[in-house]
Tab-separated table of C-alpha atoms and ligand atoms in Angstrom:
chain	number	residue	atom	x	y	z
Z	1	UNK	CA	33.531	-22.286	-111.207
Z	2	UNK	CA	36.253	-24.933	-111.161
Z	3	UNK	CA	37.102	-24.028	-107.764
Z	4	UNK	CA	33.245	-25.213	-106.427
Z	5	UNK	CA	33.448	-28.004	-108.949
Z	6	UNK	CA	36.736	-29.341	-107.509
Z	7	UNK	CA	35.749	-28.741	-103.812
Z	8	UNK	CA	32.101	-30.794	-104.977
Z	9	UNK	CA	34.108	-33.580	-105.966
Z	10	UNK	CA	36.148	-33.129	-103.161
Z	11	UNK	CA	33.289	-33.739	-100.923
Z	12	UNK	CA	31.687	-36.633	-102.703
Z	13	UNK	CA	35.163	-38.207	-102.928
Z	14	UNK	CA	34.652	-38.086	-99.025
Z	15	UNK	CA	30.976	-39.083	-98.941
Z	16	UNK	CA	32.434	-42.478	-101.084
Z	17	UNK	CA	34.870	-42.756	-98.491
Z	18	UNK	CA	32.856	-42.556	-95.349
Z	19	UNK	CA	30.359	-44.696	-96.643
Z	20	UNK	CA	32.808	-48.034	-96.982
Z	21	UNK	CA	35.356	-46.718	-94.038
Z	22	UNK	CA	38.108	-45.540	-95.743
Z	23	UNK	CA	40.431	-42.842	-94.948
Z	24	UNK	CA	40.128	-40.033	-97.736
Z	25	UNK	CA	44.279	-39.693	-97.633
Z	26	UNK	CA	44.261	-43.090	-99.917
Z	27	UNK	CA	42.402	-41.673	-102.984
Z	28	UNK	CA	44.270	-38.665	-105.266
Z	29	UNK	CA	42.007	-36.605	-107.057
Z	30	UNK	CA	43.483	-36.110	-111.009
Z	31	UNK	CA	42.064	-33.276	-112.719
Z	32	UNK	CA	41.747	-34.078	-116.589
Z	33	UNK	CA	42.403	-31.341	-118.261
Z	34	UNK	CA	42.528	-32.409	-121.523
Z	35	UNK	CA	41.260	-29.316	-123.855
Z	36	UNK	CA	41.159	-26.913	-121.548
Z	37	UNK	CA	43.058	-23.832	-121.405
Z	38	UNK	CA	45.843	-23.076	-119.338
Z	39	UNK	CA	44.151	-19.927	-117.204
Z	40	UNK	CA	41.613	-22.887	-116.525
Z	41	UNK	CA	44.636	-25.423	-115.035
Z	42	UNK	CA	46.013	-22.410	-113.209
Z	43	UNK	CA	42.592	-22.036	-111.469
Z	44	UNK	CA	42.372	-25.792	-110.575
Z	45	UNK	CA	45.878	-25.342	-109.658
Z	46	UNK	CA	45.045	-22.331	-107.084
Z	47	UNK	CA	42.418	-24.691	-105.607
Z	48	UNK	CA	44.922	-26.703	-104.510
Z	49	UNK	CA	45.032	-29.677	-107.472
Z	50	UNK	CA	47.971	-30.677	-107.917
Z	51	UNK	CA	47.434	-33.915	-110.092
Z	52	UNK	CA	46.694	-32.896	-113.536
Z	53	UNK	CA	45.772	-35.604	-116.684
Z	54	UNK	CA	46.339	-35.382	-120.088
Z	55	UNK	CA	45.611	-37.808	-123.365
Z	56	UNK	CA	48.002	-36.292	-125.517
Z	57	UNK	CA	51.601	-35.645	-125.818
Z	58	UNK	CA	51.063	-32.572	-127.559
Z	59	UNK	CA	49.325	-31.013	-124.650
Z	60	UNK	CA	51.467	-32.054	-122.201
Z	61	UNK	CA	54.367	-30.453	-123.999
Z	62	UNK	CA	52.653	-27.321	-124.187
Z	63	UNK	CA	51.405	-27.042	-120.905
Z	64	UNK	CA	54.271	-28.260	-118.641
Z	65	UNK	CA	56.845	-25.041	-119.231
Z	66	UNK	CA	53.963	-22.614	-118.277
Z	67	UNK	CA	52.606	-23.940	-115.695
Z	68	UNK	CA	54.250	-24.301	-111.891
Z	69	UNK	CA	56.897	-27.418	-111.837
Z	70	UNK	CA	55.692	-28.965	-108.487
Z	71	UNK	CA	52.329	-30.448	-110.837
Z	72	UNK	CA	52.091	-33.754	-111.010
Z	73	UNK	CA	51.166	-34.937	-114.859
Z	74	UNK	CA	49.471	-38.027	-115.437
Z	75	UNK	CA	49.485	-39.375	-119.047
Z	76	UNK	CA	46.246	-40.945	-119.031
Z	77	UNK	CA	45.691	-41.426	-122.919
Z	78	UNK	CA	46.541	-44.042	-125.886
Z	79	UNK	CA	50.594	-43.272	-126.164
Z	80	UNK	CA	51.998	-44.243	-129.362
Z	81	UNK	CA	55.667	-45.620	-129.642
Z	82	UNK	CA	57.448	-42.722	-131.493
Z	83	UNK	CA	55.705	-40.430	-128.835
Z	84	UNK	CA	57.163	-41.314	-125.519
Z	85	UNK	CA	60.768	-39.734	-126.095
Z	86	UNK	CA	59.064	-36.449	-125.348
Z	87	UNK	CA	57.353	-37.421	-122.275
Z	88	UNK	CA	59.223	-39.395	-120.211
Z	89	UNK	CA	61.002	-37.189	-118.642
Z	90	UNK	CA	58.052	-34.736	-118.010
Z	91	UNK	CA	55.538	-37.053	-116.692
Z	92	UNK	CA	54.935	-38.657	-113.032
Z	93	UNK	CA	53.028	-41.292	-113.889
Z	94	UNK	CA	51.735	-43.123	-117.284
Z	95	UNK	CA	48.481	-45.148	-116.958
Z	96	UNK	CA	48.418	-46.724	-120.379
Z	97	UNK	CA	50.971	-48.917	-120.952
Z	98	UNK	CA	48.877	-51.831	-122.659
Z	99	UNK	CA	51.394	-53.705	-124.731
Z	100	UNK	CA	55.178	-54.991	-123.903
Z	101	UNK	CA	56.771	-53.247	-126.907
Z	102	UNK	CA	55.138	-49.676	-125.446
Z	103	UNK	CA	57.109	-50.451	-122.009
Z	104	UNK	CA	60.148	-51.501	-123.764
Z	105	UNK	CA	60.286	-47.837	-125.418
Z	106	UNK	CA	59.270	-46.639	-122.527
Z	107	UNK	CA	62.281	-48.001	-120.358
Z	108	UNK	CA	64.818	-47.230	-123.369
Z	109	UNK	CA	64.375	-43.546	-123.386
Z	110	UNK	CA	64.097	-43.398	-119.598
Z	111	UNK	CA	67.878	-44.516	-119.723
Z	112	UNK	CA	69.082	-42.109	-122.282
Z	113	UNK	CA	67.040	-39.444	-120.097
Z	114	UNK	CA	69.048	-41.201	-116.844
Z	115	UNK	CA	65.032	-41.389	-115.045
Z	116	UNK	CA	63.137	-44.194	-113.822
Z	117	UNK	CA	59.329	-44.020	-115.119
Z	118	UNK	CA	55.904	-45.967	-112.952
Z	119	UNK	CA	53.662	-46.685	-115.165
Z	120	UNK	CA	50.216	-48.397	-115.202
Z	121	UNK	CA	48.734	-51.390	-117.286
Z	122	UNK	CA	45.624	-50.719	-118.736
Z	123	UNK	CA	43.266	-53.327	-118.528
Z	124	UNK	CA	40.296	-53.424	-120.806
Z	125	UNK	CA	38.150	-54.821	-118.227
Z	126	UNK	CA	34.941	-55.319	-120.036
Z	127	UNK	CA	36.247	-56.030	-123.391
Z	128	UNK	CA	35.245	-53.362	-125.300
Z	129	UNK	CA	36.075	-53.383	-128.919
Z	130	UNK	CA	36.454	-49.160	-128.741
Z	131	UNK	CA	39.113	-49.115	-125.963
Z	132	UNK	CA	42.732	-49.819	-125.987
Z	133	UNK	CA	44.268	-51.655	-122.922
Z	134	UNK	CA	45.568	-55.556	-122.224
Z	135	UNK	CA	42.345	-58.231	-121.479
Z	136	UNK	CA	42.145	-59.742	-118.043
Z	137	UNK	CA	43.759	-62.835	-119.402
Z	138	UNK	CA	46.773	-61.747	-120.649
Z	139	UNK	CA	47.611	-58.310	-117.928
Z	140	UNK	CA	49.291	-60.986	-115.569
Z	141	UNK	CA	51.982	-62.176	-118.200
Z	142	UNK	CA	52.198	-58.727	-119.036
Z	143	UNK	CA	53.015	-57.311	-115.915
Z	144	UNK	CA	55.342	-60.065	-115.587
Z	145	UNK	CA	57.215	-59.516	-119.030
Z	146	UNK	CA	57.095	-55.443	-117.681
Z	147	UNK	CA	58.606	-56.151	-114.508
Z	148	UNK	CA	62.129	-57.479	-115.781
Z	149	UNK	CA	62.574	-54.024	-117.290
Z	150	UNK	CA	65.120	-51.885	-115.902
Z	151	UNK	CA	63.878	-48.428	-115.824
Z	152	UNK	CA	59.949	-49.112	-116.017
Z	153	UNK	CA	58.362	-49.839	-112.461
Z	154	UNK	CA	55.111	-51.085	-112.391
Z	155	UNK	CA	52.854	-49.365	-109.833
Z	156	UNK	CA	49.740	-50.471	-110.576
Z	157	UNK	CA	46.524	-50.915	-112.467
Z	158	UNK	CA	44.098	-48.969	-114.838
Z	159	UNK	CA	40.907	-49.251	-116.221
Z	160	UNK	CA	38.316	-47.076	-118.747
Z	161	UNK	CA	35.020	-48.652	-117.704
Z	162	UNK	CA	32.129	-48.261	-120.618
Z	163	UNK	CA	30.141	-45.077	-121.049
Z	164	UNK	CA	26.825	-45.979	-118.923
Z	165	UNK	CA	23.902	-44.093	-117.917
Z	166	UNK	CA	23.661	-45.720	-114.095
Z	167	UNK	CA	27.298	-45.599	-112.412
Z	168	UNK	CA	26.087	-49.247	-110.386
Z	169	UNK	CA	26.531	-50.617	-113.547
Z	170	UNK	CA	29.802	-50.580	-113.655
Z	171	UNK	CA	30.480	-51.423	-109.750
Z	172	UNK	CA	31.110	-54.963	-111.316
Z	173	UNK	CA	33.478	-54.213	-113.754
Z	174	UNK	CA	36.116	-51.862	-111.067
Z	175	UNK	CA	35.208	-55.031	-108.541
Z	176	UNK	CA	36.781	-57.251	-110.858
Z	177	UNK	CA	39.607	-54.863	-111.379
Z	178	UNK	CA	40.554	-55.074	-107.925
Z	179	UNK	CA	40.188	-58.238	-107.302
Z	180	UNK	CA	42.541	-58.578	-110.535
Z	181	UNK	CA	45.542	-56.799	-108.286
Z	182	UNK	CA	45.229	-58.376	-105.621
Z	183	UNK	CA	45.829	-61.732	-107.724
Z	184	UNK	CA	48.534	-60.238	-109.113
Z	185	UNK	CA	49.796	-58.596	-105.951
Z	186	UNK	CA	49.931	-62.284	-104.298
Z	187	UNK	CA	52.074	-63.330	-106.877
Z	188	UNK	CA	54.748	-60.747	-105.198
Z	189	UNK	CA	56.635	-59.943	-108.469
Z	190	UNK	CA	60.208	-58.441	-108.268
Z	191	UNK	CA	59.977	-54.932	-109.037
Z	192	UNK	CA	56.271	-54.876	-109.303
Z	193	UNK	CA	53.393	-53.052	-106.708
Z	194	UNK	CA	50.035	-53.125	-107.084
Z	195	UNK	CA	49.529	-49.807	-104.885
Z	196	UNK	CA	47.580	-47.825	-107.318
Z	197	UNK	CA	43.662	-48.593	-109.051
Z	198	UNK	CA	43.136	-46.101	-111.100
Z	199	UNK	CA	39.633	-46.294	-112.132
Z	200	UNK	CA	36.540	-44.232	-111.894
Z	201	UNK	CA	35.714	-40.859	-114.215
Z	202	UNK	CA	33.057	-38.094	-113.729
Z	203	UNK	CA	30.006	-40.533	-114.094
Z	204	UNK	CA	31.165	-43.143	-111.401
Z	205	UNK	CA	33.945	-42.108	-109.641
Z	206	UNK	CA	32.051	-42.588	-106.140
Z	207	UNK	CA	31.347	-45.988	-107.173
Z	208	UNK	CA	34.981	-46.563	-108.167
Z	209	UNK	CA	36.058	-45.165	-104.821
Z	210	UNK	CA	33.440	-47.741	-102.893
Z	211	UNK	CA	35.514	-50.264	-104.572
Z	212	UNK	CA	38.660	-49.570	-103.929
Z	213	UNK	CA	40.048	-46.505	-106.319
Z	214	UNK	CA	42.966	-44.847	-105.618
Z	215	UNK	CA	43.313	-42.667	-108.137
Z	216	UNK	CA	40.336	-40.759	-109.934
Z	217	UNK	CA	40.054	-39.367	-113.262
Z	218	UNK	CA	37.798	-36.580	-113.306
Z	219	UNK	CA	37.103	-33.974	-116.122
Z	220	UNK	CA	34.030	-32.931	-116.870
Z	221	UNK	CA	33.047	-32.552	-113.342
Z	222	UNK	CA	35.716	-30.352	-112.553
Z	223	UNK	CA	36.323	-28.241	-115.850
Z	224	UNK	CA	32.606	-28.615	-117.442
Z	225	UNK	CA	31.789	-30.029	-121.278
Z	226	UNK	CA	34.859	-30.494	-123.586
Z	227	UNK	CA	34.640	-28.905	-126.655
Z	228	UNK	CA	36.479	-30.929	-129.484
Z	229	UNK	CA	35.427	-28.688	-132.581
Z	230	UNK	CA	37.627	-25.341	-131.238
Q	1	LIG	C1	38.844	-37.820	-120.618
Q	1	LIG	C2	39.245	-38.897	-119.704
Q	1	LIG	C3	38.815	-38.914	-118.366
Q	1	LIG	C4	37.865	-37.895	-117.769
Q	1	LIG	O1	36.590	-38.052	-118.288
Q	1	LIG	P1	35.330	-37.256	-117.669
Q	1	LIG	O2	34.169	-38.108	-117.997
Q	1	LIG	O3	35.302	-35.928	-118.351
Q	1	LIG	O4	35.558	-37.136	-116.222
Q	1	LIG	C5	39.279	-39.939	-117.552
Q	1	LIG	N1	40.118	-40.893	-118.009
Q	1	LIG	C6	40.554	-40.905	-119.280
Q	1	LIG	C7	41.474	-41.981	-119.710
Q	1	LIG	C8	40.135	-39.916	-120.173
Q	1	LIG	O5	40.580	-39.955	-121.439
């Protein structure tokens, strides 16, 4: 099953891409595999995925020694402080840094580890009260403050866009992500890129790829209905 789910949102990936001319090569496909069991990654995995996402620590610690070392983990969830110790060396990419204290931790235990960590800024694009991440306002002096760290290299942008019924509804909020970067790209910060957009999730990931995604998080589509009770 996850191998036709991943090859259907392969394909609609390409449909997205096709439809505003871009080349398919730009977008990485991140399988969230938050809850799910390892035999389940492994399948992904043998389908080729090789971009896996995780919102907790604790599963990324379990899963990382037992499963092949060439995966790519993306911490894509809230990551407290006294966490990151155990991550940092494990992870390829972490899309929620939201505050400057986070990415100060962050680039501390990178140099005890002797590794160099990209990260994200999460932007909580349409304000929500529910979601973590920096407002529009404030992500520029953020990424600013970020970018005179020495082991943290900013790669990029991040968004959660709200829970809606109709994916067009929230074409405005990823076009005003983008256009957010490329402000921020203009302003050609030292040690700062604005290569990566990671927005879009199983509801409107085509619509995040129309407008500019380069990096999807996709779950449910992929794995099926999480199951928080187990
Ligand atoms: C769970 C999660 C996803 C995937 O959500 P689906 O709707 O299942 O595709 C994407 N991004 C983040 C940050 C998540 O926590």
């Amino acid at each position: 099953m996850v191998k036709e789910n991943l090859e259907q949102v392969r394909e609609n990936i390409k449909k997205a891409c096709e439809k505003v001319g871009r080349d398919v090569s730009e977008i990485t496909l991140i399988s969230v595999s938050k809850t799910k069991p390892v035999p389940m990654l492994q399948e992904a995995y043998d389908a080729g995925s090789r971009d896996f996402g995780e919102n907790k620590v604790q599963e990324i610690m379990d899963k990382y020694p037992v499963l092949p070392q060439d995966i790519r983990w993306h911490m894509i969830g809230h990551l407290q402080r006294n966490k990151v110790k155990y991550i940092v060396n494990k992870v390829f990419l972490i899309h929620s840094v939201d505050s400057l204290r986070l990415a100060e931790e962050i680039s501390s235990q990178a140099e005890k580890k002797q590794v160099e960590v990209d990260v994200l800024v999460e932007v909580n694009i349409a304000q929500e009260e529910s979601k973590f991440g920096t407002s529009r306002e404030e992500a520029i002096s953020l990424v600013e403050e970020i970018a005179k760290l020495p082991h943290v290299h900013v790669k990029g942008l991040m968004t959660i866009a709200p829970f809606v019924e109709n994916p067009e509804d929230n074409r405005k909020y990823f076009r005003q992500i983008k256009e957010l970067s490329v402000d921020i790209m203009k302003k050609n910060i030292d040690n700062v890129s604005m290569g990566v957009l990671s927005m879009g999730m199983t509801g409107d990931y085509m619509v995040a790829v129309e407008e500019g995604a380069t990096m999807v998080r996709v779950g449910t589509g992929i794995f099926g209905e999480r199951n928080y009770n187990i």
